Amino acid sequence: MTTYQETRPSAAAKPVRWAADAVATMREGARLRLDYSAQSLWRVDRMIDGLRREETPYAAVDSVLRGFGAYAGEVIARQSGAEWWATGGDHWIRTPDGRLWDPIDEARRCFTGDGSLRLLCRDATHGAALR
């Protein structure tokens, strides 16, 4: 019997680990439960907004944002059957309709006040819901 993670493409290895680390860190440090649901991305967006409002230096949250972005990518993958793609150290989600999404960059955009992981998930999974 193979597990969910064993059947994933190798491009998923790092983002899956980053997402799991973000889930564990939020559970242990912030007492925030992330369950890989689209609804949980509301909490992640609020957490990033809080870091921005506190004027946390970007260098201090870069790996946290990467983890949140990977988490959002995993939510999209699980909701739509999307797959992780990687090239040159960058990671994207490719939805079944062939579109590419960059949830890690979107998390960074959230930190600048110009993005939303919740809305990214909605847009990325919308095509899957229409099938």
PDB file of C-alpha atoms in Angstrom:
ATOM      1  CA  MET A   1       0.000   0.000   0.000  1.00  0.00           C
ATOM      2  CA  THR A   2       1.357   3.438  -0.922  1.00  0.00           C
ATOM      3  CA  THR A   3       0.669   6.599   0.995  1.00  0.00           C
ATOM      4  CA  TYR A   4      -0.597   9.840  -0.502  1.00  0.00           C
ATOM      5  CA  GLN A   5       2.861  11.408  -0.323  1.00  0.00           C
ATOM      6  CA  GLU A   6       4.649   8.436  -1.936  1.00  0.00           C
ATOM      7  CA  THR A   7       2.561   8.771  -5.082  1.00  0.00           C
ATOM      8  CA  ARG A   8       3.314  12.487  -5.489  1.00  0.00           C
ATOM      9  CA  PRO A   9       5.813  13.817  -8.047  1.00  0.00           C
ATOM     10  CA  SER A  10       9.297  14.617  -6.744  1.00  0.00           C
ATOM     11  CA  ALA A  11       8.638  18.357  -7.234  1.00  0.00           C
ATOM     12  CA  ALA A  12       6.243  18.100  -4.281  1.00  0.00           C
ATOM     13  CA  ALA A  13       8.866  16.929  -1.769  1.00  0.00           C
ATOM     14  CA  LYS A  14      10.068  20.330  -0.541  1.00  0.00           C
ATOM     15  CA  PRO A  15       6.716  22.188  -0.599  1.00  0.00           C
ATOM     16  CA  VAL A  16       4.971  19.315   1.189  1.00  0.00           C
ATOM     17  CA  ARG A  17       7.628  19.467   3.913  1.00  0.00           C
ATOM     18  CA  TRP A  18       7.415  23.288   4.124  1.00  0.00           C
ATOM     19  CA  ALA A  19       3.623  23.060   4.441  1.00  0.00           C
ATOM     20  CA  ALA A  20       3.840  20.390   7.157  1.00  0.00           C
ATOM     21  CA  ASP A  21       6.374  22.515   9.039  1.00  0.00           C
ATOM     22  CA  ALA A  22       4.017  25.518   8.861  1.00  0.00           C
ATOM     23  CA  VAL A  23       1.131  23.411  10.184  1.00  0.00           C
ATOM     24  CA  ALA A  24       3.250  22.122  13.081  1.00  0.00           C
ATOM     25  CA  THR A  25       4.645  25.568  13.904  1.00  0.00           C
ATOM     26  CA  MET A  26       1.191  27.160  13.944  1.00  0.00           C
ATOM     27  CA  ARG A  27      -0.229  24.357  16.078  1.00  0.00           C
ATOM     28  CA  GLU A  28       2.594  24.493  18.618  1.00  0.00           C
ATOM     29  CA  GLY A  29       3.499  28.187  18.612  1.00  0.00           C
ATOM     30  CA  ALA A  30       0.269  30.018  17.837  1.00  0.00           C
ATOM     31  CA  ARG A  31      -2.232  27.346  18.875  1.00  0.00           C
ATOM     32  CA  LEU A  32      -3.716  27.670  15.389  1.00  0.00           C
ATOM     33  CA  ARG A  33      -5.014  24.507  13.749  1.00  0.00           C
ATOM     34  CA  LEU A  34      -4.553  24.267   9.998  1.00  0.00           C
ATOM     35  CA  ASP A  35      -6.453  21.382   8.420  1.00  0.00           C
ATOM     36  CA  TYR A  36      -5.692  21.814   4.685  1.00  0.00           C
ATOM     37  CA  SER A  37      -9.170  23.224   4.041  1.00  0.00           C
ATOM     38  CA  ALA A  38      -9.878  26.273   1.899  1.00  0.00           C
ATOM     39  CA  GLN A  39     -11.491  27.870   4.966  1.00  0.00           C
ATOM     40  CA  SER A  40      -8.229  27.614   6.907  1.00  0.00           C
ATOM     41  CA  LEU A  41      -6.639  30.034   4.444  1.00  0.00           C
ATOM     42  CA  TRP A  42      -8.711  32.832   6.032  1.00  0.00           C
ATOM     43  CA  ARG A  43      -6.678  32.258   9.215  1.00  0.00           C
ATOM     44  CA  VAL A  44      -3.399  32.186   7.291  1.00  0.00           C
ATOM     45  CA  ASP A  45      -4.236  35.454   5.511  1.00  0.00           C
ATOM     46  CA  ARG A  46      -5.056  37.041   8.900  1.00  0.00           C
ATOM     47  CA  MET A  47      -1.806  35.710  10.392  1.00  0.00           C
ATOM     48  CA  ILE A  48       0.231  37.224   7.527  1.00  0.00           C
ATOM     49  CA  ASP A  49      -1.697  40.501   7.848  1.00  0.00           C
ATOM     50  CA  GLY A  50      -0.839  40.570  11.547  1.00  0.00           C
ATOM     51  CA  LEU A  51       2.858  40.125  10.802  1.00  0.00           C
ATOM     52  CA  ARG A  52       2.673  42.969   8.288  1.00  0.00           C
ATOM     53  CA  ARG A  53       0.828  45.282  10.698  1.00  0.00           C
ATOM     54  CA  GLU A  54       3.440  44.577  13.385  1.00  0.00           C
ATOM     55  CA  GLU A  55       6.042  45.717  10.833  1.00  0.00           C
ATOM     56  CA  THR A  56       7.967  42.474  11.190  1.00  0.00           C
ATOM     57  CA  PRO A  57      11.119  42.649   9.022  1.00  0.00           C
ATOM     58  CA  TYR A  58      10.788  40.623   5.825  1.00  0.00           C
ATOM     59  CA  ALA A  59      14.012  38.721   6.541  1.00  0.00           C
ATOM     60  CA  ALA A  60      12.483  37.482   9.803  1.00  0.00           C
ATOM     61  CA  VAL A  61       9.409  36.024   8.086  1.00  0.00           C
ATOM     62  CA  ASP A  62      10.726  34.840   4.710  1.00  0.00           C
ATOM     63  CA  SER A  63      10.726  31.140   5.641  1.00  0.00           C
ATOM     64  CA  VAL A  64       7.350  31.514   7.399  1.00  0.00           C
ATOM     65  CA  LEU A  65       5.868  33.014   4.232  1.00  0.00           C
ATOM     66  CA  ARG A  66       7.370  30.191   2.178  1.00  0.00           C
ATOM     67  CA  GLY A  67       5.687  27.712   4.516  1.00  0.00           C
ATOM     68  CA  PHE A  68       2.345  29.500   4.320  1.00  0.00           C
ATOM     69  CA  GLY A  69       2.581  29.610   0.526  1.00  0.00           C
ATOM     70  CA  ALA A  70       3.419  25.921   0.382  1.00  0.00           C
ATOM     71  CA  TYR A  71       0.490  25.235   2.694  1.00  0.00           C
ATOM     72  CA  ALA A  72      -1.842  27.135   0.337  1.00  0.00           C
ATOM     73  CA  GLY A  73      -0.415  25.155  -2.572  1.00  0.00           C
ATOM     74  CA  GLU A  74      -1.155  21.926  -0.739  1.00  0.00           C
ATOM     75  CA  VAL A  75      -4.711  23.081  -0.094  1.00  0.00           C
ATOM     76  CA  ILE A  76      -5.098  23.732  -3.832  1.00  0.00           C
ATOM     77  CA  ALA A  77      -3.516  20.374  -4.710  1.00  0.00           C
ATOM     78  CA  ARG A  78      -5.795  18.461  -2.374  1.00  0.00           C
ATOM     79  CA  GLN A  79      -8.927  20.325  -3.463  1.00  0.00           C
ATOM     80  CA  SER A  80      -8.354  20.218  -7.211  1.00  0.00           C
ATOM     81  CA  GLY A  81      -5.924  17.396  -7.980  1.00  0.00           C
ATOM     82  CA  ALA A  82      -3.231  19.939  -8.877  1.00  0.00           C
ATOM     83  CA  GLU A  83       0.450  18.968  -8.888  1.00  0.00           C
ATOM     84  CA  TRP A  84       3.601  20.732  -7.787  1.00  0.00           C
ATOM     85  CA  TRP A  85       6.050  21.719 -10.512  1.00  0.00           C
ATOM     86  CA  ALA A  86       9.584  22.933  -9.891  1.00  0.00           C
ATOM     87  CA  THR A  87      12.333  24.517 -11.920  1.00  0.00           C
ATOM     88  CA  GLY A  88      15.404  26.468 -10.900  1.00  0.00           C
ATOM     89  CA  GLY A  89      14.456  26.313  -7.227  1.00  0.00           C
ATOM     90  CA  ASP A  90      10.999  27.821  -7.784  1.00  0.00           C
ATOM     91  CA  HIS A  91       7.832  25.842  -7.098  1.00  0.00           C
ATOM     92  CA  TRP A  92       4.399  26.238  -8.686  1.00  0.00           C
ATOM     93  CA  ILE A  93       1.086  24.460  -8.612  1.00  0.00           C
ATOM     94  CA  ARG A  94      -0.337  23.259 -11.915  1.00  0.00           C
ATOM     95  CA  THR A  95      -4.080  22.733 -11.812  1.00  0.00           C
ATOM     96  CA  PRO A  96      -5.722  20.040 -13.961  1.00  0.00           C
ATOM     97  CA  ASP A  97      -6.805  22.705 -16.470  1.00  0.00           C
ATOM     98  CA  GLY A  98      -3.099  23.437 -17.160  1.00  0.00           C
ATOM     99  CA  ARG A  99      -2.867  26.788 -15.368  1.00  0.00           C
ATOM    100  CA  LEU A 100       0.199  27.529 -13.230  1.00  0.00           C
ATOM    101  CA  TRP A 101      -0.100  29.238  -9.848  1.00  0.00           C
ATOM    102  CA  ASP A 102       2.607  30.544  -7.526  1.00  0.00           C
ATOM    103  CA  PRO A 103       1.284  30.281  -3.967  1.00  0.00           C
ATOM    104  CA  ILE A 104       4.687  30.956  -2.405  1.00  0.00           C
ATOM    105  CA  ASP A 105       4.961  34.275  -4.217  1.00  0.00           C
ATOM    106  CA  GLU A 106       1.327  34.997  -3.314  1.00  0.00           C
ATOM    107  CA  ALA A 107       2.193  34.595   0.383  1.00  0.00           C
ATOM    108  CA  ARG A 108       4.951  37.161  -0.097  1.00  0.00           C
ATOM    109  CA  ARG A 109       2.460  39.454  -1.851  1.00  0.00           C
ATOM    110  CA  CYS A 110       0.111  39.024   1.127  1.00  0.00           C
ATOM    111  CA  PHE A 111       2.867  40.308   3.370  1.00  0.00           C
ATOM    112  CA  THR A 112       3.099  43.484   1.261  1.00  0.00           C
ATOM    113  CA  GLY A 113      -0.697  43.875   1.394  1.00  0.00           C
ATOM    114  CA  ASP A 114      -1.270  42.942  -2.265  1.00  0.00           C
ATOM    115  CA  GLY A 115      -2.321  39.300  -2.121  1.00  0.00           C
ATOM    116  CA  SER A 116      -4.607  36.713  -0.581  1.00  0.00           C
ATOM    117  CA  LEU A 117      -4.017  32.994  -0.268  1.00  0.00           C
ATOM    118  CA  ARG A 118      -7.735  32.475   0.261  1.00  0.00           C
ATOM    119  CA  LEU A 119      -8.570  34.211  -3.024  1.00  0.00           C
ATOM    120  CA  LEU A 120      -5.763  32.413  -4.842  1.00  0.00           C
ATOM    121  CA  CYS A 121      -7.218  29.089  -3.716  1.00  0.00           C
ATOM    122  CA  ARG A 122     -10.696  30.147  -4.769  1.00  0.00           C
ATOM    123  CA  ASP A 123      -9.473  31.157  -8.218  1.00  0.00           C
ATOM    124  CA  ALA A 124      -7.281  28.079  -8.697  1.00  0.00           C
ATOM    125  CA  THR A 125      -9.929  25.598  -7.621  1.00  0.00           C
ATOM    126  CA  HIS A 126     -12.814  27.311  -9.409  1.00  0.00           C
ATOM    127  CA  GLY A 127     -11.981  25.539 -12.674  1.00  0.00           C
ATOM    128  CA  ALA A 128     -11.872  22.183 -10.875  1.00  0.00           C
ATOM    129  CA  ALA A 129     -15.334  22.797  -9.408  1.00  0.00           C
ATOM    130  CA  LEU A 130     -16.765  23.418 -12.852  1.00  0.00           C
ATOM    131  CA  ARG A 131     -15.688  20.052 -14.247  1.00  0.00           C
TER     132      ARG A 131
END
